[in-house]
PDB file of C-alpha atoms in Angstrom:
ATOM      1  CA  UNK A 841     -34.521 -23.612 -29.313  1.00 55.00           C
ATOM      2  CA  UNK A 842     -33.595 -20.138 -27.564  1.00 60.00           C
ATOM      3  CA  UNK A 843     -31.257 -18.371 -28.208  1.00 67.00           C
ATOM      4  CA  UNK A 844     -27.752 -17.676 -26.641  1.00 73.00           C
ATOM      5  CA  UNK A 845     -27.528 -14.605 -25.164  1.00 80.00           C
ATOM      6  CA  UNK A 846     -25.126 -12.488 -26.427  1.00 93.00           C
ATOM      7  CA  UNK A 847     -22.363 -10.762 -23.890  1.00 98.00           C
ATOM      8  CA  UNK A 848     -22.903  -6.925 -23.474  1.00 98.00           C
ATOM      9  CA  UNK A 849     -18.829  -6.879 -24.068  1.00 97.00           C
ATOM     10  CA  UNK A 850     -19.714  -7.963 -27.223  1.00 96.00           C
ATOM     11  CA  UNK A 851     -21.419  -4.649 -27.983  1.00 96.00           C
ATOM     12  CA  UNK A 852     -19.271  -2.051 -26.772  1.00 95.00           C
ATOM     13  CA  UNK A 853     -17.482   0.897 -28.852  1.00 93.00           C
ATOM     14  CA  UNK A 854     -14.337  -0.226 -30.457  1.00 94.00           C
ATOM     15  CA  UNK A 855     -12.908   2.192 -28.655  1.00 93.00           C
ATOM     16  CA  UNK A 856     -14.321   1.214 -24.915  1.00 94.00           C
ATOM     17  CA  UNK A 857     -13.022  -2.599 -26.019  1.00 96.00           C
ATOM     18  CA  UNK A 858      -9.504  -2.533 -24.301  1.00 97.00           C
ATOM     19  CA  UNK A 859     -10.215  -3.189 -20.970  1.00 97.00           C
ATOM     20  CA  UNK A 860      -7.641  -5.832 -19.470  1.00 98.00           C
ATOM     21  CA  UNK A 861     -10.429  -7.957 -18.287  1.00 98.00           C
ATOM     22  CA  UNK A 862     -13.019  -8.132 -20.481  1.00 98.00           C
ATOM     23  CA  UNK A 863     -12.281  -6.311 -23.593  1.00 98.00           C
ATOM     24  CA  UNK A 864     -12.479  -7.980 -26.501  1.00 97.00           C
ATOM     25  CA  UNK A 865     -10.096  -6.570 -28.661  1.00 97.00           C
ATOM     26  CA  UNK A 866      -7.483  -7.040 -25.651  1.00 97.00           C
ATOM     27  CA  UNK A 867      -5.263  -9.780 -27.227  1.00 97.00           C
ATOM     28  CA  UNK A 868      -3.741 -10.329 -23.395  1.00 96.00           C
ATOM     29  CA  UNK A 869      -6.643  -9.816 -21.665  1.00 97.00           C
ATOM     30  CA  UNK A 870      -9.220 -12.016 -19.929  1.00 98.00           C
ATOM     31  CA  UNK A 871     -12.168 -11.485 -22.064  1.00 98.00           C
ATOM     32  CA  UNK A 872     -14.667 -11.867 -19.290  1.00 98.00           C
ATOM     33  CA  UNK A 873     -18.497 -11.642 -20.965  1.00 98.00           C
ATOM     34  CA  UNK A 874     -21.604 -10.673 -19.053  1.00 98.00           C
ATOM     35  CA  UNK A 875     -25.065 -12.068 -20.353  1.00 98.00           C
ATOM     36  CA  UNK A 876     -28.207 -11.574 -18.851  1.00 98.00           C
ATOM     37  CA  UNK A 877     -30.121 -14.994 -17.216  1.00 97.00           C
ATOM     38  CA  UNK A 878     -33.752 -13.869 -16.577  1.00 96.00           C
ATOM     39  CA  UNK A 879     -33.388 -11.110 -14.208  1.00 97.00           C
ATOM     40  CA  UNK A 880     -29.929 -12.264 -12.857  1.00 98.00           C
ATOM     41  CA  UNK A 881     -26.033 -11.638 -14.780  1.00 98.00           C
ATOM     42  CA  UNK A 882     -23.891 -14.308 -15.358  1.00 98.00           C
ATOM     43  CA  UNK A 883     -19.910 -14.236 -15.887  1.00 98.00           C
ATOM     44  CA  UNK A 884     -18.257 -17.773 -16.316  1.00 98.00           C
ATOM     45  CA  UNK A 885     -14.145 -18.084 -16.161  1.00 98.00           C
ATOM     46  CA  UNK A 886     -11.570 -20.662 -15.728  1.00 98.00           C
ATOM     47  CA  UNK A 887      -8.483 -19.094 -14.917  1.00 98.00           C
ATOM     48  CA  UNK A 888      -5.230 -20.149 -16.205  1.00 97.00           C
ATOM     49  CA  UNK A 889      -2.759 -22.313 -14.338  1.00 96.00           C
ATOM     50  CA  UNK A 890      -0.450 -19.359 -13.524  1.00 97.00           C
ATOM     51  CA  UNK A 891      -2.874 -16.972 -11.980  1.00 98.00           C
ATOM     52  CA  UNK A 892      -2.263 -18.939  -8.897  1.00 97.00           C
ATOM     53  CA  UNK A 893      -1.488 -17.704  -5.514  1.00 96.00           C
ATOM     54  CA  UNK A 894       0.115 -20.350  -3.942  1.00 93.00           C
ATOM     55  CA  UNK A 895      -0.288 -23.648  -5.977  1.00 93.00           C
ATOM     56  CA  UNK A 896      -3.666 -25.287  -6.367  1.00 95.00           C
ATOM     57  CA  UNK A 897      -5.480 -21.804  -5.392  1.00 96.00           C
ATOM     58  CA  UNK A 898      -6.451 -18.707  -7.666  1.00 98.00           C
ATOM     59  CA  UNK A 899      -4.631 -15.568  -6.616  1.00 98.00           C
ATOM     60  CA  UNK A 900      -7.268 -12.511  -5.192  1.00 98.00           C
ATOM     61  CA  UNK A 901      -6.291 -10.372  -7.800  1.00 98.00           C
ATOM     62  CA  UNK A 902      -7.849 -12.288 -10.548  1.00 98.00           C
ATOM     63  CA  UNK A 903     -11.253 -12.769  -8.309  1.00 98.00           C
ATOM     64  CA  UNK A 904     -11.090  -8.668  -7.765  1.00 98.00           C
ATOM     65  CA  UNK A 905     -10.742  -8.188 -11.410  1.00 98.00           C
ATOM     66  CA  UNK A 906     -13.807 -10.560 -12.363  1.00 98.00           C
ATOM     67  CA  UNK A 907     -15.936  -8.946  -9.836  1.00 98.00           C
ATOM     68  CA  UNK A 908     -15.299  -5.645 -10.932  1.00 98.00           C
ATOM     69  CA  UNK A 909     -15.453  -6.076 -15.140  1.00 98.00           C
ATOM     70  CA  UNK A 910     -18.394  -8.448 -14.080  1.00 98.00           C
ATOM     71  CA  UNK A 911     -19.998  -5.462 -12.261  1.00 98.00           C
ATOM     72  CA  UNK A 912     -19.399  -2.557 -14.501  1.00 98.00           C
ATOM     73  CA  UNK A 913     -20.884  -5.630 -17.783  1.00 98.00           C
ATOM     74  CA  UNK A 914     -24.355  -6.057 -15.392  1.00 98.00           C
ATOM     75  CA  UNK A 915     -24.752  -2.101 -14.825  1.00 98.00           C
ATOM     76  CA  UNK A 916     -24.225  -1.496 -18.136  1.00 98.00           C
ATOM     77  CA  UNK A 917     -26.778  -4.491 -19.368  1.00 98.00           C
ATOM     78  CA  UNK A 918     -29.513  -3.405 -16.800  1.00 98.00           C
ATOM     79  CA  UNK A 919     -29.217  -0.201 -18.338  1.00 98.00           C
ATOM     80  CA  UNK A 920     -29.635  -0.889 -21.962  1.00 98.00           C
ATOM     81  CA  UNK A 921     -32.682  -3.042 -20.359  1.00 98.00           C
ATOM     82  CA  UNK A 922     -33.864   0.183 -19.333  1.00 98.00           C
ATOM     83  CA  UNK A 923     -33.464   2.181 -22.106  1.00 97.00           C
ATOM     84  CA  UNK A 924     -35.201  -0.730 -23.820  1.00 98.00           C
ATOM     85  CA  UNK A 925     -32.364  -2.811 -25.750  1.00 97.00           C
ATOM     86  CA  UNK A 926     -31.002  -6.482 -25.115  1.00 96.00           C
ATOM     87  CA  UNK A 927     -27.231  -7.096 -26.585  1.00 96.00           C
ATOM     88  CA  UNK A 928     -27.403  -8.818 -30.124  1.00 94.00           C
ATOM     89  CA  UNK A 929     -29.482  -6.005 -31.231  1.00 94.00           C
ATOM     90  CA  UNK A 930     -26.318  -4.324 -32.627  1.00 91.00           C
ATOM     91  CA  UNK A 931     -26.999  -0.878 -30.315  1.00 95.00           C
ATOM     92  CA  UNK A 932     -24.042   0.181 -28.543  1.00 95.00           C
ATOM     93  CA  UNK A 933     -24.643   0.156 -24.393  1.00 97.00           C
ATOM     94  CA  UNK A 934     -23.836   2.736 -21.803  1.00 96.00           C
ATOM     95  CA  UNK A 935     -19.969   1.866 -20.529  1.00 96.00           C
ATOM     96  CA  UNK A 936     -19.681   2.007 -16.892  1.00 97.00           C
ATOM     97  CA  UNK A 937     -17.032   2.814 -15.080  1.00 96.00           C
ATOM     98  CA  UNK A 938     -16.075   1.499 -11.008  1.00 98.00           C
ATOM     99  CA  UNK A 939     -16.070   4.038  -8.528  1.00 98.00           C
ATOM    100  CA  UNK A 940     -15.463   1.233  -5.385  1.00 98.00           C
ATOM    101  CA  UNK A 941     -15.303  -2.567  -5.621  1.00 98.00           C
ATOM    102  CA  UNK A 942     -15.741  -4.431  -2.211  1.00 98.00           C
ATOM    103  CA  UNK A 943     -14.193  -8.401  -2.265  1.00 98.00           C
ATOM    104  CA  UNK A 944     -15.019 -10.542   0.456  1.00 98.00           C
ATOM    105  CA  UNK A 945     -13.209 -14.339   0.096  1.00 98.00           C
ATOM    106  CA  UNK A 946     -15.050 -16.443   1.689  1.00 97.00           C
ATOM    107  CA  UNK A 947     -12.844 -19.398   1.324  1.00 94.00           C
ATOM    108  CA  UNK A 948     -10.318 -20.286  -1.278  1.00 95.00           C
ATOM    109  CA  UNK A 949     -11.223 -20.931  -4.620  1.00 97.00           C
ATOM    110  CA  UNK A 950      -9.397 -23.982  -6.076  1.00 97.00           C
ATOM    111  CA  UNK A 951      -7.472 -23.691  -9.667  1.00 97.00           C
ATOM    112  CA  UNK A 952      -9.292 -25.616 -12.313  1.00 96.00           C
ATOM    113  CA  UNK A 953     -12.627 -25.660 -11.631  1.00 97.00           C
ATOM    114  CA  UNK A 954     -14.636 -23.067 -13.749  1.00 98.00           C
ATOM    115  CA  UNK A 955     -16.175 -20.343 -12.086  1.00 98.00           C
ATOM    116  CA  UNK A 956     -19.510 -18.254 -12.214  1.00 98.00           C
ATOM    117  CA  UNK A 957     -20.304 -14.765 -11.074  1.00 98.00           C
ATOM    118  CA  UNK A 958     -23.944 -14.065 -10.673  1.00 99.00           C
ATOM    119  CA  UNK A 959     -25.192 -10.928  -9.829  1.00 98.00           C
ATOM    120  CA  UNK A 960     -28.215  -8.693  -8.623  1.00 98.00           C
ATOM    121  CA  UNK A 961     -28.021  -5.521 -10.326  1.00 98.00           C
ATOM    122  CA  UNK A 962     -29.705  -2.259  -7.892  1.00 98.00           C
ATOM    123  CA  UNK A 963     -30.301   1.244  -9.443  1.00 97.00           C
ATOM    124  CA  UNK A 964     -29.052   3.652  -7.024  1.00 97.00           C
ATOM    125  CA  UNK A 965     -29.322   6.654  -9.263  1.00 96.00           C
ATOM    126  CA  UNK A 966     -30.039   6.940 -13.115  1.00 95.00           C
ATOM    127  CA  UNK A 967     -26.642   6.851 -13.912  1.00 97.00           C
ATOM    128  CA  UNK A 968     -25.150   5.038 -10.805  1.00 98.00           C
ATOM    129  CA  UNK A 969     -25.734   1.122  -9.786  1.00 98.00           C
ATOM    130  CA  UNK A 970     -24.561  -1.236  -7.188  1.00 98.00           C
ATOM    131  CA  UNK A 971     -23.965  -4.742  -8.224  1.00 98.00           C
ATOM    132  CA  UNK A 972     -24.659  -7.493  -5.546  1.00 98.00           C
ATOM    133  CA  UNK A 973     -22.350 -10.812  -6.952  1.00 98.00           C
ATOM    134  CA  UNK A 974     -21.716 -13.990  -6.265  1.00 98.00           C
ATOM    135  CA  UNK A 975     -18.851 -16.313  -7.035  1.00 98.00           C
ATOM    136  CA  UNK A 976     -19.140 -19.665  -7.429  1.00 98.00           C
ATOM    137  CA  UNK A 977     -16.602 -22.594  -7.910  1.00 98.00           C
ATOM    138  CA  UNK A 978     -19.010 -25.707  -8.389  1.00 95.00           C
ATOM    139  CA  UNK A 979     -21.414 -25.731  -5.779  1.00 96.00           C
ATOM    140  CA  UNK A 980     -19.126 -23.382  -3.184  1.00 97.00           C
ATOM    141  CA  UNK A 981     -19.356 -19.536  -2.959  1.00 98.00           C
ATOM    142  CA  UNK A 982     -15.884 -18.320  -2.456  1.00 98.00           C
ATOM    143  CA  UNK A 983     -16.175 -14.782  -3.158  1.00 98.00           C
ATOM    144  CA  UNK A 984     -19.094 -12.190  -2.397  1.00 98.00           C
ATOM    145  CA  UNK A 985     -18.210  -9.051  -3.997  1.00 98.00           C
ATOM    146  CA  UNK A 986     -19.960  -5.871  -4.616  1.00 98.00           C
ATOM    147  CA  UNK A 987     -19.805  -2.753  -7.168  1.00 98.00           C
ATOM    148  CA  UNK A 988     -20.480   0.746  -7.287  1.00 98.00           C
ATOM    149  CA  UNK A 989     -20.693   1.373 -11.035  1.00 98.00           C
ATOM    150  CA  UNK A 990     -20.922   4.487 -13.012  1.00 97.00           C
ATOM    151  CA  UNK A 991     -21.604   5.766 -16.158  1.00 97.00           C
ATOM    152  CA  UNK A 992     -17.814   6.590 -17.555  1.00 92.00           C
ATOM    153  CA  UNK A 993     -17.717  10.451 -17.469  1.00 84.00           C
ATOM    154  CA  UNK A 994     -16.821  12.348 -20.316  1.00 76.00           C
ATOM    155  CA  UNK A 995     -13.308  13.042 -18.489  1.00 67.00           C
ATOM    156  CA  UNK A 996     -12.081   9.522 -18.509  1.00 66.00           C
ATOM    157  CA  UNK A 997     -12.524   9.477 -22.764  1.00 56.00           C
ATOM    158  CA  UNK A 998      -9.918  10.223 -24.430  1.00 47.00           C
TER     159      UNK A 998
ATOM    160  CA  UNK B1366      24.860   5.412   2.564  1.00 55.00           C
ATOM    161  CA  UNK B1367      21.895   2.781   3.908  1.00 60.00           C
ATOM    162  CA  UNK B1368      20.811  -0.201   2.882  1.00 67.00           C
ATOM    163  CA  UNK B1369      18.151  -0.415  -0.042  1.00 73.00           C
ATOM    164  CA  UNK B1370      15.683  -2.384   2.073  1.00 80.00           C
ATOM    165  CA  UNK B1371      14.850  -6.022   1.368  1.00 93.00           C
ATOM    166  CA  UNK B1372      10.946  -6.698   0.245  1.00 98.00           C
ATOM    167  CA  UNK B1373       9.030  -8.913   2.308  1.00 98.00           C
ATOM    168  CA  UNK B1374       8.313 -10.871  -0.877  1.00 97.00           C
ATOM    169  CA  UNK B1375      12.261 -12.019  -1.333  1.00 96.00           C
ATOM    170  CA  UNK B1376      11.926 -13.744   1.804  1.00 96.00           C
ATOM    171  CA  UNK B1377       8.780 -15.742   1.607  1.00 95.00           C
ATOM    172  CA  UNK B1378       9.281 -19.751   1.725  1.00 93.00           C
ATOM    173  CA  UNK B1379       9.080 -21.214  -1.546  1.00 94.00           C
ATOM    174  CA  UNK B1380       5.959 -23.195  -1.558  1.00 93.00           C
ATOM    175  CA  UNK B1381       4.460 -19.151  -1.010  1.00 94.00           C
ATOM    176  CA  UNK B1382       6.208 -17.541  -3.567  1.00 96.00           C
ATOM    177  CA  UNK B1383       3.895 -18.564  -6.713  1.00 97.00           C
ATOM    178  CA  UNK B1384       1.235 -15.622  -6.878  1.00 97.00           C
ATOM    179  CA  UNK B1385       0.892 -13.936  -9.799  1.00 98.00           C
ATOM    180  CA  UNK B1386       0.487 -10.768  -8.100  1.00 98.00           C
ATOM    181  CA  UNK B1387       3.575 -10.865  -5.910  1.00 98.00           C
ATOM    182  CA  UNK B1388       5.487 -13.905  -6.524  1.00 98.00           C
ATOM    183  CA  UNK B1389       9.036 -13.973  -7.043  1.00 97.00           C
ATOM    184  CA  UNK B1390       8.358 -17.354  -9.605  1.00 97.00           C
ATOM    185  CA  UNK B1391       5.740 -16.564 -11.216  1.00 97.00           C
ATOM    186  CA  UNK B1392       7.412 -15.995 -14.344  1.00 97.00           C
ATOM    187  CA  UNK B1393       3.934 -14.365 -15.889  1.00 96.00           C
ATOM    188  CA  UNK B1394       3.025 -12.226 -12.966  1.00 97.00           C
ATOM    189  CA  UNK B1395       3.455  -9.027 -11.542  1.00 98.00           C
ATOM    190  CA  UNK B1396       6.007  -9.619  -8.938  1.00 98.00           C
ATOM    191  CA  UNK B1397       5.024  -6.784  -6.834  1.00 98.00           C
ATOM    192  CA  UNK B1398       7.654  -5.949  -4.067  1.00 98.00           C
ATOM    193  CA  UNK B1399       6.678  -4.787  -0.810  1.00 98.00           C
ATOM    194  CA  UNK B1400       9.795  -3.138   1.698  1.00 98.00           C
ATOM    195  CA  UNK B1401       9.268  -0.593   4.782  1.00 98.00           C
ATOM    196  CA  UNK B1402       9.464   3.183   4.467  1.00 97.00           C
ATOM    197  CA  UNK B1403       9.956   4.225   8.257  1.00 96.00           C
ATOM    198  CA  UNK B1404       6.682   3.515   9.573  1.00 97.00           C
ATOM    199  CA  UNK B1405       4.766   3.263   6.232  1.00 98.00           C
ATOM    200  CA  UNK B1406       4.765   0.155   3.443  1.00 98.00           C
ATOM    201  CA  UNK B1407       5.766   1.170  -0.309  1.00 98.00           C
ATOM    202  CA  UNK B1408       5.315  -1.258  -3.104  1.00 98.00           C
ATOM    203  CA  UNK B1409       6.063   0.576  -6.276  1.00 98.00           C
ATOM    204  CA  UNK B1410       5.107  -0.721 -10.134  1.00 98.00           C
ATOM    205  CA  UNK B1411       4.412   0.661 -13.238  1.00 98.00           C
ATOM    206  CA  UNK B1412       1.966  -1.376 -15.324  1.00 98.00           C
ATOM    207  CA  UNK B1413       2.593  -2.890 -18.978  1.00 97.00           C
ATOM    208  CA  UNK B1414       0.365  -1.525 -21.860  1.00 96.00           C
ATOM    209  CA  UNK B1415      -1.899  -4.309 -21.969  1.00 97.00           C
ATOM    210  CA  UNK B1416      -3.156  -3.356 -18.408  1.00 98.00           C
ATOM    211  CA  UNK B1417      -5.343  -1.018 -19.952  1.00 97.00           C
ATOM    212  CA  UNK B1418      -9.047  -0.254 -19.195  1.00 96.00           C
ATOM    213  CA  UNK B1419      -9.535   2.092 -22.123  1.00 93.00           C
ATOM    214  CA  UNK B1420      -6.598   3.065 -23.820  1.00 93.00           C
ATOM    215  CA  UNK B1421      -4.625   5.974 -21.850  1.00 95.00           C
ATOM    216  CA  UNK B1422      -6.138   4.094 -18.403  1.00 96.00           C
ATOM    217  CA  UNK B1423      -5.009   1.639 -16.237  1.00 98.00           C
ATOM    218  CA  UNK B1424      -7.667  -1.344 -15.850  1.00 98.00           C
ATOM    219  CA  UNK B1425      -9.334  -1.782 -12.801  1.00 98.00           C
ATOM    220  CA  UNK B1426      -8.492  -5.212 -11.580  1.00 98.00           C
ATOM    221  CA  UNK B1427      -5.062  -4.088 -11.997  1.00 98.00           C
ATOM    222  CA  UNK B1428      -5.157  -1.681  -9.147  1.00 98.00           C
ATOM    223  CA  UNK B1429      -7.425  -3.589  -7.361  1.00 98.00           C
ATOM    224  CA  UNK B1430      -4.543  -6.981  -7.608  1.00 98.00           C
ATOM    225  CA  UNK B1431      -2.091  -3.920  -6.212  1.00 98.00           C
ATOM    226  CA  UNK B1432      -3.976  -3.000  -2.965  1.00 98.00           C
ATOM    227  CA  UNK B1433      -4.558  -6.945  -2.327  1.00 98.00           C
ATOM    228  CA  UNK B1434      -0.787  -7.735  -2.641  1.00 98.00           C
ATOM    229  CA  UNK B1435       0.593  -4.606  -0.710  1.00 98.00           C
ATOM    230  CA  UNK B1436      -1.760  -5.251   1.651  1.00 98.00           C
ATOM    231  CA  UNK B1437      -0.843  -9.196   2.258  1.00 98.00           C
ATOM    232  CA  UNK B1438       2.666  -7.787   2.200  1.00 98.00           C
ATOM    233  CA  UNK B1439       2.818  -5.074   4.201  1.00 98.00           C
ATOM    234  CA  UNK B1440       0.833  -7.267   7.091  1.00 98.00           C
ATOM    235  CA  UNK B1441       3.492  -9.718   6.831  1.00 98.00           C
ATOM    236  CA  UNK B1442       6.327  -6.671   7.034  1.00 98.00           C
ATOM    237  CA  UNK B1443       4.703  -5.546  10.437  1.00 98.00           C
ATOM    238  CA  UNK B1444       4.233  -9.039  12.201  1.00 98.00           C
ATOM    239  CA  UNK B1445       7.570  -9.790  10.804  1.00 98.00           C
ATOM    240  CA  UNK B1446       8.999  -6.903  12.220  1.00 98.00           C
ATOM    241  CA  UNK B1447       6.907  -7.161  15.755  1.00 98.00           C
ATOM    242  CA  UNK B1448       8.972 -10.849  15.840  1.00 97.00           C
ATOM    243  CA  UNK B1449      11.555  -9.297  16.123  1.00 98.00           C
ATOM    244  CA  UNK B1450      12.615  -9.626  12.449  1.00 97.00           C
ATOM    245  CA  UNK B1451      13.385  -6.993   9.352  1.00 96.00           C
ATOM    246  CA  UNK B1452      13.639  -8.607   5.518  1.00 96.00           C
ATOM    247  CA  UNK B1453      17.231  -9.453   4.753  1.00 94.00           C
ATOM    248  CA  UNK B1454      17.731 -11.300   7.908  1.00 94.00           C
ATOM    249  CA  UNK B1455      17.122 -14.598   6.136  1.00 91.00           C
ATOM    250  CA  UNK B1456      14.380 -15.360   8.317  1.00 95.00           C
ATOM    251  CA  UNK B1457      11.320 -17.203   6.772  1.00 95.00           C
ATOM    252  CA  UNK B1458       7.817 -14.016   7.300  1.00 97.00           C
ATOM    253  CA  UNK B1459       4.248 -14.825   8.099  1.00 96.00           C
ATOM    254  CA  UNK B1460       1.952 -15.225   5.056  1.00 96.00           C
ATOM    255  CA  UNK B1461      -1.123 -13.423   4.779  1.00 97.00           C
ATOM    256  CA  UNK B1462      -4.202 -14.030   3.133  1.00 96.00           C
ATOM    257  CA  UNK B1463      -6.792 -11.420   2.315  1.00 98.00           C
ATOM    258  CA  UNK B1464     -10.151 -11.770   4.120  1.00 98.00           C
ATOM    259  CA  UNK B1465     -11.643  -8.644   2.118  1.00 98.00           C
ATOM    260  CA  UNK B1466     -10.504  -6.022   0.003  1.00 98.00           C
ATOM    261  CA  UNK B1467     -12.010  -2.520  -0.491  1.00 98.00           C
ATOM    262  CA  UNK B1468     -10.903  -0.142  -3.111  1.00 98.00           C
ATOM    263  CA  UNK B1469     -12.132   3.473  -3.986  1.00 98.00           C
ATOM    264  CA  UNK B1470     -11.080   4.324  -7.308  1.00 98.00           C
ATOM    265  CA  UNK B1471     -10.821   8.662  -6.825  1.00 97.00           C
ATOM    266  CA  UNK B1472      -9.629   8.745 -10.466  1.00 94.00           C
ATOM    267  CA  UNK B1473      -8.575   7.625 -13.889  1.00 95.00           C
ATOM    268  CA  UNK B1474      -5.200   6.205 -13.034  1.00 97.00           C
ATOM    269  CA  UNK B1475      -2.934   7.208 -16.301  1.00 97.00           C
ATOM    270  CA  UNK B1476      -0.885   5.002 -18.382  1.00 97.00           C
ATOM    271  CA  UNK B1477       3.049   5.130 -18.322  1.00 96.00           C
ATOM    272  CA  UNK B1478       3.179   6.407 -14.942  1.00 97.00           C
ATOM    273  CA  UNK B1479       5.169   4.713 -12.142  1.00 98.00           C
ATOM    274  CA  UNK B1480       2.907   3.827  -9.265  1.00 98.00           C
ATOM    275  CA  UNK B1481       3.218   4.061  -5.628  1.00 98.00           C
ATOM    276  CA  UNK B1482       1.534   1.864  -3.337  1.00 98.00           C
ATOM    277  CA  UNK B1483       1.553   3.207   0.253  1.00 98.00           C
ATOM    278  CA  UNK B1484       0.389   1.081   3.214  1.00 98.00           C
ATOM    279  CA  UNK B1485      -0.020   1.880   6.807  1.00 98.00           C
ATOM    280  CA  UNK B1486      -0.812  -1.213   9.310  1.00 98.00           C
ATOM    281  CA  UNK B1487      -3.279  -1.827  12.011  1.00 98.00           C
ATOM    282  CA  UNK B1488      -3.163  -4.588  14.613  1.00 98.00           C
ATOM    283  CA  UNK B1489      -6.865  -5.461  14.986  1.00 97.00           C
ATOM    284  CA  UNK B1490      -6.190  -8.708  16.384  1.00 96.00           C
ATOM    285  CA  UNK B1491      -2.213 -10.937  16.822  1.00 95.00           C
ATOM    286  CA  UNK B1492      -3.464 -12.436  13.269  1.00 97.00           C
ATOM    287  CA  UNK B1493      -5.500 -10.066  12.257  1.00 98.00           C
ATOM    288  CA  UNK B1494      -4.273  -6.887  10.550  1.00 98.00           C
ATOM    289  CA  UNK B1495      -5.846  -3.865   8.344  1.00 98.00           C
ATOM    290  CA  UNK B1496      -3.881  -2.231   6.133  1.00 98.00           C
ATOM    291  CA  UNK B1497      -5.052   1.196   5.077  1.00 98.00           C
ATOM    292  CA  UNK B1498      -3.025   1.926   1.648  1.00 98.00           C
ATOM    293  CA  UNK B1499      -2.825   5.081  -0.968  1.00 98.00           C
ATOM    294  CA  UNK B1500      -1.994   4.620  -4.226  1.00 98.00           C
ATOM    295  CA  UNK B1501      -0.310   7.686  -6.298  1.00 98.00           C
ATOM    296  CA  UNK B1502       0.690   8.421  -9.910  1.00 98.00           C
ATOM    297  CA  UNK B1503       3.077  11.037  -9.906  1.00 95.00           C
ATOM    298  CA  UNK B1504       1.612  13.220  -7.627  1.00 96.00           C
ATOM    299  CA  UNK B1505      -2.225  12.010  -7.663  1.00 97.00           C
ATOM    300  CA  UNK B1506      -3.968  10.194  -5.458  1.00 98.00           C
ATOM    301  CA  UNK B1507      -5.691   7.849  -8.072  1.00 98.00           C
ATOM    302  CA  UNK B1508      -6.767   4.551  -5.883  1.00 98.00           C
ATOM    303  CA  UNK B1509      -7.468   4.529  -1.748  1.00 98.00           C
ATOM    304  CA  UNK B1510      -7.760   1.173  -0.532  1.00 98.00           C
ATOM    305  CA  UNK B1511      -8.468  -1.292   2.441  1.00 98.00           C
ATOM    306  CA  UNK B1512      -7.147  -4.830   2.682  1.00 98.00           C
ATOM    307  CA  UNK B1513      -7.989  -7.230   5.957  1.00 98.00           C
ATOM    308  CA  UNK B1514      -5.075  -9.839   6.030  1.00 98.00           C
ATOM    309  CA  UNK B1515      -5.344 -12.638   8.201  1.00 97.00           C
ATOM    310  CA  UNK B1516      -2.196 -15.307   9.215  1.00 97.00           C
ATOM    311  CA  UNK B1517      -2.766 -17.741   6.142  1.00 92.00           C
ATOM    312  CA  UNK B1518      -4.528 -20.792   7.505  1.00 83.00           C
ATOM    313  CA  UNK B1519      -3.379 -24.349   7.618  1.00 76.00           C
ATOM    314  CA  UNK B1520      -6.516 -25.086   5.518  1.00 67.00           C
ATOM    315  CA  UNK B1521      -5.300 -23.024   2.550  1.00 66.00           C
ATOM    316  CA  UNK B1522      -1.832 -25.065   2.259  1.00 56.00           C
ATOM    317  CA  UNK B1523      -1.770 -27.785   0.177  1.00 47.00           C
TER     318      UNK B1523
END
């Protein structure tokens, strides 16, 4: 049997584990988790009833958010890739941070149905990747989205 | 001494006033509010603590939920107002949906700082508008953003 992969979210600092969307020491957040399949990244969510934005639809807001935390998770897992580490290995990744997220919304994406971001992770610069995704709700893309991800500066740590 | 303006979102129908971004009954969300300054839009919030990215910073999909709203807001404002109409009349807006949504984070936004969202409107087509927005903290220009809102179609109403 193979193994499940584990998230790189799982593997962050403590301290770098806060983030609103996929942190997981966030007790109100999300928890989004980004895992590697083959050479694509993979971020699955059903959102809850009230992140609607009119009723039977999911509000933009929550689609922005997963395409971001699910971009800055795949730059940081191609990465540690790179640097020659998979997550479960217990070696803490590179954190990125966004420096522009583009949303496209293709068509609305129904409440209740469980949805999966895939995306194509492109080094632009050693410390600076775009992140080509995907969202899918069944067998419909509603969302394309895109990332410009960055390794967090030293000025954003506290 | 004038009016506080009416938002845009006090005035939407009902059966529109649900998101979690900037609806007036979602009792979990955000309930952005969206109202003219002269020519320009303003929404104005200050996140909660949770809304962190790491702690001292405000999450991205936060910001990014901000610029979507505002920008589905302020659309509505101008139509609204090119009908002939200003909030507080009573008189039931246009709703907006976003067709994309582009956001340049410039910096870390800070923690337990009032925002200000502010929106200026383009006409690219009679339902079809862009909304160019700033967002500041204090006196910093943390988030620029770029929201395409489009007259919500009959497809999208359930």
């Amino acid at each position: 049997m193979e193994k499940e992969p584990v998230a790189i979210q799982d593997e962050y600092a403590d301290e770098f584990a806060w983030c609103y969307g996929c942190g997981r020491l966030n007790d109100s957040g999300h928890h989004f988790r980004t895992k590697w399949d083959g050479e694509k990244t993979v971020t699955e969510y059903t959102p809850k009833s009230e992140h609607k934005a009119i009723p039977g639809f999911v509000y933009g807001g929550l689609m922005a958010s997963l395409v971001d935390c699910h971009g800055t998770g795949s730059a940081s897992l191609a990465l540690h890739r790179k640097n020659g580490h998979e997550p479960g290995e217990g070696v803490e990744p590179p954190r990125f941070v966004t420096a522009s997220l583009h949303v496209d919304f293709m068509k609305p994406t129904p409440q209740d149905v469980p949805l999966k971001a895939i995306g194509t992770v492109e080094e632009i610069h050693p410390k600076k990747f775009k992140v080509h995704t995907e969202v899918y709700a069944g067998e419909d893309c509603v969302v394309k989205g895109e990332v410009v991800a960055v390794v967090m500066p030293k000025t954003f740590q506290v």
